[in-house]
Amino acid sequence: MSTDMRTPRGLGARRWPKFAVVAAISALVLGGCVRNAPQDALKPRGSVSRQLNNLFVPVFWIAVVVFCLVAGLVLFCIVRFRARSDDEAPKQIHGHTRLEITWTIIPALLLAVIAVPTVLTVFDINRIPTNAMQVAVTGHRWWWQYDYQDTADPSKVLFSTANELHIPAGQKVVISLTSVDVIHNFWPPALAGKVYAIPGRHNRLVIEADHPGTYYGQCAEYCGLSHANMRLRVIADTPQDFQTWMQSQEQGPVQPSSADATAGLQLFTGGTGCSGCHTITGISSGLTGPNLTHFKSRSVFAGSIFDNTDPNLRAWLRNPPAEKPGSVMPNLNLSEDQITKLVAYLDTLR
Ligand code: CUA
């Protein structure tokens, strides 16, 4: 007895690739419907992002009307002028001057109209306010450095921090953006548009948050192995909280008191090599990695990918490249005892 080889058995092997493509596209499109997406440029939370959104929305709807019109006309023509028999030649309209002028002038007029608010917005968001607070932002593979500058004398750096950018809510802050290695791109979508961080250049952008809160962002230019791990947070504080934060950041580190923390400080400055790459005010002056003077005042570390907890810190110190691929910080082959002491010391840096 022979069996029928054509019995349907679910999704045939040949339909598989089609199904996978449809599923992938559906997932991508439906991803846009997620509620509470923290990096949504369409939900502006500051003056600059609102200006960009006010430009985007009308241009988007004009594009929707143009798309429907063009697609509708194409569909209409396909149906209305389809070949009804093989020997019937279609009517030729090549060289229809009036039609060609019409479809040249309408887009040109549309673009001219859109250009007015576009150019005004471009100039407006690039207007640098005087007397605003200034922060020099530097992209590294793969983390962000923030140097807070003296408003009166921007060449003077008050203190340096990393990954979490604190700003006062309701105030414009001027950011001067550069990079020490490759091209990065600074992008907190709810507050501002993307701006490139380019070695040797200083691009400026203005950011402002309407209300206190935490705003997520990330590097938006492919910059190597851990590009996806190069995230950032902008924390908008009330003006009062911001002043308190500034004052604490300008202080030096506290002297560790426990035995473990004191031993950790000795390890930090001693044989481990930590001090060659990290600055702690008054203790070391390395510039390769983030300034750690107030490391524990930050809620995240390593390009904002890990919560700043002891277990995460232990895992990080055990083998940084395993936690963040390509990490410049190497595996120092620290013993568990050394890690305990270093974590105890880092915990004092508040
Ligand atoms: Cu830095 Cu992508």
Short mmCIF file of C-alpha atoms and ligand atoms in Angstrom, two decimals:
data_model
loop_
_atom_site.label_atom_id
_atom_site.label_comp_id
_atom_site.label_asym_id
_atom_site.label_seq_id
_atom_site.Cartn_x
_atom_site.Cartn_y
_atom_site.Cartn_z
CA MET A 1 0.00 0.00 0.00
CA SER A 2 1.28 3.42 -0.85
CA THR A 3 0.70 6.44 1.35
CA ASP A 4 -0.41 9.79 -0.01
CA MET A 5 2.72 11.96 0.07
CA ARG A 6 0.73 15.18 -0.38
CA THR A 7 -1.13 15.06 2.91
CA PRO A 8 -0.92 18.60 4.38
CA ARG A 9 1.19 18.67 7.54
CA GLY A 10 0.98 22.16 9.05
CA LEU A 11 3.40 24.74 7.68
CA GLY A 12 5.28 23.16 4.75
CA ALA A 13 9.03 23.66 4.52
CA ARG A 14 8.58 25.86 1.48
CA ARG A 15 6.18 28.29 3.23
CA TRP A 16 8.50 28.67 6.20
CA PRO A 17 10.70 31.53 4.89
CA LYS A 18 7.61 33.56 3.85
CA PHE A 19 6.04 33.03 7.25
CA ALA A 20 9.27 34.09 8.99
CA VAL A 21 9.48 37.29 6.92
CA VAL A 22 5.83 38.18 7.60
CA ALA A 23 6.28 37.45 11.33
CA ALA A 24 9.46 39.58 11.52
CA ILE A 25 7.83 42.54 9.73
CA SER A 26 4.69 42.24 11.89
CA ALA A 27 6.79 42.20 15.06
CA LEU A 28 8.69 45.31 13.92
CA VAL A 29 5.51 47.20 12.98
CA LEU A 30 3.61 46.18 16.13
CA GLY A 31 6.66 47.18 18.21
CA GLY A 32 5.70 50.76 17.37
CA CYS A 33 2.44 50.32 19.32
CA VAL A 34 4.17 49.61 22.66
CA ARG A 35 2.89 51.78 25.48
CA ASN A 36 5.30 53.55 27.85
CA ALA A 37 8.25 53.16 25.47
CA PRO A 38 10.92 55.21 27.23
CA GLN A 39 12.69 56.29 24.03
CA ASP A 40 9.78 57.66 22.04
CA ALA A 41 10.65 60.74 19.98
CA LEU A 42 6.93 61.24 19.32
CA LYS A 43 6.27 62.00 22.99
CA PRO A 44 8.37 65.13 23.51
CA ARG A 45 9.21 66.05 27.10
CA GLY A 46 11.19 69.21 26.45
CA SER A 47 11.14 72.40 24.38
CA VAL A 48 13.62 71.25 21.70
CA SER A 49 12.02 67.84 21.13
CA ARG A 50 8.59 69.55 21.04
CA GLN A 51 9.79 71.87 18.25
CA LEU A 52 11.03 68.86 16.30
CA ASN A 53 7.74 67.03 16.84
CA ASN A 54 5.74 70.11 15.78
CA LEU A 55 7.65 69.98 12.52
CA PHE A 56 7.41 66.22 12.09
CA VAL A 57 3.64 65.83 12.60
CA PRO A 58 2.39 68.17 9.81
CA VAL A 59 5.08 66.93 7.38
CA PHE A 60 4.06 63.33 8.18
CA TRP A 61 0.37 64.01 7.44
CA ILE A 62 1.22 65.84 4.21
CA ALA A 63 3.27 62.77 3.23
CA VAL A 64 0.32 60.49 4.11
CA VAL A 65 -2.02 62.52 1.83
CA VAL A 66 0.55 62.45 -1.00
CA PHE A 67 1.04 58.69 -0.55
CA CYS A 68 -2.70 57.96 -0.62
CA LEU A 69 -3.17 60.20 -3.65
CA VAL A 70 -0.31 58.66 -5.65
CA ALA A 71 -1.03 55.06 -4.62
CA GLY A 72 -4.75 55.61 -5.29
CA LEU A 73 -4.08 57.01 -8.77
CA VAL A 74 -1.71 54.12 -9.58
CA LEU A 75 -4.35 51.58 -8.49
CA PHE A 76 -7.04 53.44 -10.42
CA CYS A 77 -4.90 53.45 -13.59
CA ILE A 78 -4.04 49.76 -13.22
CA VAL A 79 -7.73 48.85 -13.10
CA ARG A 80 -9.16 51.47 -15.45
CA PHE A 81 -6.55 51.15 -18.22
CA ARG A 82 -5.74 47.43 -18.00
CA ALA A 83 -5.35 45.52 -21.27
CA ARG A 84 -8.70 44.01 -22.15
CA SER A 85 -7.54 42.05 -25.18
CA ASP A 86 -4.18 41.08 -26.67
CA ASP A 87 -4.52 43.05 -29.92
CA GLU A 88 -5.68 46.32 -28.33
CA ALA A 89 -2.71 48.75 -28.02
CA PRO A 90 -2.92 51.21 -25.09
CA LYS A 91 -3.37 54.90 -25.88
CA GLN A 92 0.03 56.66 -25.76
CA ILE A 93 0.22 59.87 -23.70
CA HIS A 94 3.99 60.47 -23.88
CA GLY A 95 4.77 64.18 -24.12
CA HIS A 96 1.60 65.41 -22.41
CA THR A 97 3.01 68.82 -21.49
CA ARG A 98 0.19 69.95 -19.20
CA LEU A 99 0.35 66.75 -17.13
CA GLU A 100 4.13 66.92 -16.81
CA ILE A 101 4.09 70.55 -15.70
CA THR A 102 1.38 69.76 -13.15
CA TRP A 103 3.27 66.89 -11.52
CA THR A 104 6.45 68.93 -11.41
CA ILE A 105 4.90 72.08 -9.94
CA ILE A 106 2.78 70.45 -7.21
CA PRO A 107 5.72 68.67 -5.45
CA ALA A 108 7.93 71.75 -5.89
CA LEU A 109 5.29 73.94 -4.22
CA LEU A 110 4.80 71.40 -1.43
CA LEU A 111 8.55 71.26 -0.73
CA ALA A 112 8.76 75.06 -0.78
CA VAL A 113 5.94 75.27 1.78
CA ILE A 114 7.52 72.62 4.05
CA ALA A 115 10.91 74.36 3.77
CA VAL A 116 9.66 77.45 5.62
CA PRO A 117 8.97 75.87 9.05
CA THR A 118 11.91 73.45 8.55
CA VAL A 119 14.48 76.19 8.06
CA LEU A 120 12.98 78.29 10.88
CA THR A 121 13.14 75.30 13.25
CA VAL A 122 16.71 74.40 12.25
CA PHE A 123 17.87 77.92 13.04
CA ASP A 124 15.81 78.12 16.20
CA ILE A 125 17.05 74.89 17.80
CA ASN A 126 20.63 75.85 16.98
CA ARG A 127 20.34 79.20 18.75
CA ILE A 128 22.67 78.93 21.75
CA PRO A 129 21.27 80.76 24.79
CA THR A 130 23.71 82.98 26.64
CA ASN A 131 24.42 82.36 30.34
CA ALA A 132 23.09 78.82 30.11
CA MET A 133 24.74 75.98 31.96
CA GLN A 134 27.29 74.15 29.80
CA VAL A 135 28.31 70.52 29.84
CA ALA A 136 31.04 69.05 27.66
CA VAL A 137 29.92 65.58 26.60
CA THR A 138 32.54 63.15 25.29
CA GLY A 139 31.77 59.83 23.65
CA HIS A 140 34.05 56.89 24.48
CA ARG A 141 33.81 53.26 23.42
CA TRP A 142 31.36 52.61 25.15
CA TRP A 143 30.26 55.18 27.66
CA TRP A 144 29.61 58.91 27.98
CA GLN A 145 31.74 61.40 29.89
CA TYR A 146 30.15 64.59 31.26
CA ASP A 147 32.33 67.54 32.25
CA TYR A 148 30.39 70.28 33.99
CA GLN A 149 31.79 73.67 33.07
CA ASP A 150 31.90 76.90 35.00
CA THR A 151 29.22 79.15 33.45
CA ALA A 152 31.47 82.22 33.84
CA ASP A 153 34.54 80.48 32.44
CA PRO A 154 33.65 77.43 30.30
CA SER A 155 37.30 76.41 30.04
CA LYS A 156 37.17 75.54 33.73
CA VAL A 157 35.76 72.10 34.52
CA LEU A 158 34.01 71.90 37.89
CA PHE A 159 33.74 68.11 38.01
CA SER A 160 33.46 65.10 35.75
CA THR A 161 30.94 62.27 35.80
CA ALA A 162 29.68 59.51 33.49
CA ASN A 163 26.65 57.87 31.87
CA GLU A 164 24.00 59.78 33.86
CA LEU A 165 23.66 63.41 32.85
CA HIS A 166 22.01 65.54 35.53
CA ILE A 167 20.30 68.74 34.41
CA PRO A 168 17.96 71.18 36.15
CA ALA A 169 14.35 70.79 34.88
CA GLY A 170 12.88 73.79 33.08
CA GLN A 171 16.27 75.21 32.08
CA LYS A 172 18.12 75.13 28.80
CA VAL A 173 21.47 73.36 29.02
CA VAL A 174 24.10 73.74 26.29
CA ILE A 175 25.97 70.59 25.37
CA SER A 176 29.27 70.62 23.56
CA LEU A 177 29.71 67.22 22.01
CA THR A 178 32.89 65.46 20.95
CA SER A 179 34.50 62.01 20.91
CA VAL A 180 37.91 60.59 21.80
CA ASP A 181 37.84 57.62 19.44
CA VAL A 182 35.22 56.94 16.76
CA ILE A 183 32.04 58.75 15.73
CA HIS A 184 29.21 58.38 18.26
CA ASN A 185 25.79 60.00 18.35
CA PHE A 186 24.13 61.47 21.42
CA TRP A 187 20.38 60.89 21.44
CA PRO A 188 17.91 61.32 24.30
CA PRO A 189 14.74 61.13 22.10
CA ALA A 190 12.29 62.69 24.54
CA LEU A 191 14.48 65.78 24.95
CA ALA A 192 16.41 66.43 21.73
CA GLY A 193 17.31 65.16 18.29
CA LYS A 194 20.39 63.15 17.36
CA VAL A 195 23.70 64.98 17.24
CA TYR A 196 27.02 63.47 16.19
CA ALA A 197 29.99 63.23 18.53
CA ILE A 198 32.97 63.48 16.18
CA PRO A 199 36.66 63.36 17.20
CA GLY A 200 38.28 66.79 16.86
CA ARG A 201 34.97 68.62 16.50
CA HIS A 202 32.65 70.25 19.00
CA ASN A 203 29.02 70.04 17.97
CA ARG A 204 26.62 71.94 20.12
CA LEU A 205 23.06 71.16 21.04
CA VAL A 206 20.58 72.51 23.53
CA ILE A 207 18.49 70.25 25.74
CA GLU A 208 15.74 71.08 28.16
CA ALA A 209 13.33 68.92 30.17
CA ASP A 210 9.91 70.30 31.10
CA HIS A 211 9.65 68.33 34.33
CA PRO A 212 11.91 66.39 36.70
CA GLY A 213 12.35 62.77 35.69
CA THR A 214 14.65 60.23 34.08
CA TYR A 215 14.93 60.27 30.31
CA TYR A 216 16.55 57.38 28.47
CA GLY A 217 18.76 57.64 25.45
CA GLN A 218 21.52 55.89 23.60
CA CYS A 219 24.31 56.19 21.13
CA ALA A 220 22.66 56.33 17.71
CA GLU A 221 25.66 55.71 15.46
CA TYR A 222 27.16 52.27 15.03
CA CYS A 223 30.48 52.53 16.85
CA GLY A 224 31.71 48.97 17.27
CA LEU A 225 31.13 45.84 19.29
CA SER A 226 29.22 47.36 22.23
CA HIS A 227 27.36 50.10 20.34
CA ALA A 228 24.07 48.70 21.65
CA ASN A 229 25.49 48.89 25.19
CA MET A 230 26.32 52.59 24.89
CA ARG A 231 23.22 53.91 26.59
CA LEU A 232 22.66 57.07 28.54
CA ARG A 233 20.28 58.66 30.98
CA VAL A 234 19.38 62.28 31.43
CA ILE A 235 18.14 62.93 34.94
CA ALA A 236 16.25 66.19 35.26
CA ASP A 237 16.20 67.36 38.87
CA THR A 238 14.24 70.16 40.49
CA PRO A 239 16.51 73.24 40.55
CA GLN A 240 16.96 72.74 44.29
CA ASP A 241 17.89 69.06 43.99
CA PHE A 242 20.21 69.94 41.15
CA GLN A 243 22.09 72.48 43.30
CA THR A 244 22.45 69.88 46.05
CA TRP A 245 23.71 67.34 43.53
CA MET A 246 26.21 69.85 42.05
CA GLN A 247 27.58 70.66 45.49
CA SER A 248 28.06 67.00 46.41
CA GLN A 249 29.78 66.29 43.07
CA GLU A 250 32.24 69.13 43.66
CA GLN A 251 33.36 67.58 46.95
CA GLY A 252 36.30 65.19 47.12
CA PRO A 253 35.82 61.54 48.10
CA VAL A 254 35.36 60.56 51.73
CA GLN A 255 38.13 58.72 53.54
CA PRO A 256 37.14 55.03 53.85
CA SER A 257 36.72 53.84 57.44
CA SER A 258 36.12 50.07 57.30
CA ALA A 259 39.05 47.65 57.02
CA ASP A 260 37.79 46.20 53.72
CA ALA A 261 37.27 49.63 52.14
CA THR A 262 40.70 50.83 53.27
CA ALA A 263 42.26 47.70 51.79
CA GLY A 264 40.22 48.38 48.62
CA LEU A 265 41.70 51.87 48.35
CA GLN A 266 45.18 50.38 48.66
CA LEU A 267 44.36 47.90 45.89
CA PHE A 268 42.96 50.72 43.76
CA THR A 269 46.16 52.77 43.97
CA GLY A 270 48.45 49.75 44.16
CA GLY A 271 49.12 46.75 41.96
CA THR A 272 45.73 46.33 40.29
CA GLY A 273 46.27 49.20 37.85
CA CYS A 274 42.82 50.79 38.48
CA SER A 275 44.31 54.22 39.20
CA GLY A 276 46.08 54.32 35.83
CA CYS A 277 42.72 54.56 34.04
CA HIS A 278 40.31 56.15 36.53
CA THR A 279 40.36 59.49 38.27
CA ILE A 280 39.33 59.81 41.89
CA THR A 281 39.87 63.39 43.04
CA GLY A 282 43.02 63.63 45.14
CA ILE A 283 43.85 59.96 44.68
CA SER A 284 44.43 59.20 41.01
CA SER A 285 44.31 60.93 37.64
CA GLY A 286 43.76 58.26 34.96
CA LEU A 287 41.62 59.42 32.05
CA THR A 288 40.87 56.27 30.06
CA GLY A 289 37.82 55.19 32.05
CA PRO A 290 35.05 57.09 33.86
CA ASN A 291 35.82 59.40 36.78
CA LEU A 292 34.90 57.42 39.90
CA THR A 293 34.99 60.17 42.55
CA HIS A 294 31.23 59.82 43.13
CA PHE A 295 30.74 56.47 41.42
CA LYS A 296 28.13 55.23 43.87
CA SER A 297 25.97 58.35 43.41
CA ARG A 298 25.09 56.99 39.96
CA SER A 299 22.31 54.46 39.59
CA VAL A 300 23.95 52.64 36.66
CA PHE A 301 27.43 51.90 35.31
CA ALA A 302 29.28 50.49 32.27
CA GLY A 303 27.49 52.53 29.61
CA SER A 304 24.28 52.54 31.70
CA ILE A 305 23.72 48.83 31.12
CA PHE A 306 23.94 47.64 34.74
CA ASP A 307 22.22 48.83 37.90
CA ASN A 308 24.87 50.00 40.32
CA THR A 309 24.53 47.11 42.77
CA ASP A 310 27.24 45.09 44.52
CA PRO A 311 26.44 41.79 42.71
CA ASN A 312 26.61 43.55 39.32
CA LEU A 313 29.82 45.29 40.33
CA ARG A 314 31.35 41.98 41.40
CA ALA A 315 30.44 40.38 38.07
CA TRP A 316 31.90 43.38 36.26
CA LEU A 317 35.21 43.34 38.16
CA ARG A 318 35.50 39.59 37.67
CA ASN A 319 35.57 39.95 33.87
CA PRO A 320 34.53 43.26 32.22
CA PRO A 321 34.78 42.10 28.56
CA ALA A 322 32.42 39.20 29.39
CA GLU A 323 29.84 41.71 30.65
CA LYS A 324 30.32 44.36 27.96
CA PRO A 325 31.88 42.87 24.79
CA GLY A 326 34.94 44.78 23.62
CA SER A 327 35.24 46.64 26.93
CA VAL A 328 38.46 48.68 27.11
CA MET A 329 38.72 47.66 30.77
CA PRO A 330 40.49 44.28 30.65
CA ASN A 331 40.05 41.24 32.82
CA LEU A 332 42.44 42.00 35.69
CA ASN A 333 42.21 38.45 37.05
CA LEU A 334 41.22 39.77 40.47
CA SER A 335 40.69 37.25 43.29
CA GLU A 336 37.28 37.12 45.03
CA ASP A 337 38.94 38.66 48.10
CA GLN A 338 40.34 41.56 46.05
CA ILE A 339 36.90 42.08 44.48
CA THR A 340 35.26 42.20 47.92
CA LYS A 341 37.72 44.89 49.03
CA LEU A 342 37.42 46.96 45.85
CA VAL A 343 33.61 46.83 46.00
CA ALA A 344 33.74 47.89 49.66
CA TYR A 345 35.86 50.88 48.64
CA LEU A 346 33.70 51.78 45.61
CA ASP A 347 30.65 51.69 47.90
CA THR A 348 32.13 54.63 49.86
CA LEU A 349 32.32 56.85 46.77
CA ARG A 350 28.90 58.44 47.15
CU1 CUA B 1 28.78 54.96 20.39
CU2 CUA B 1 27.31 53.72 19.00
#
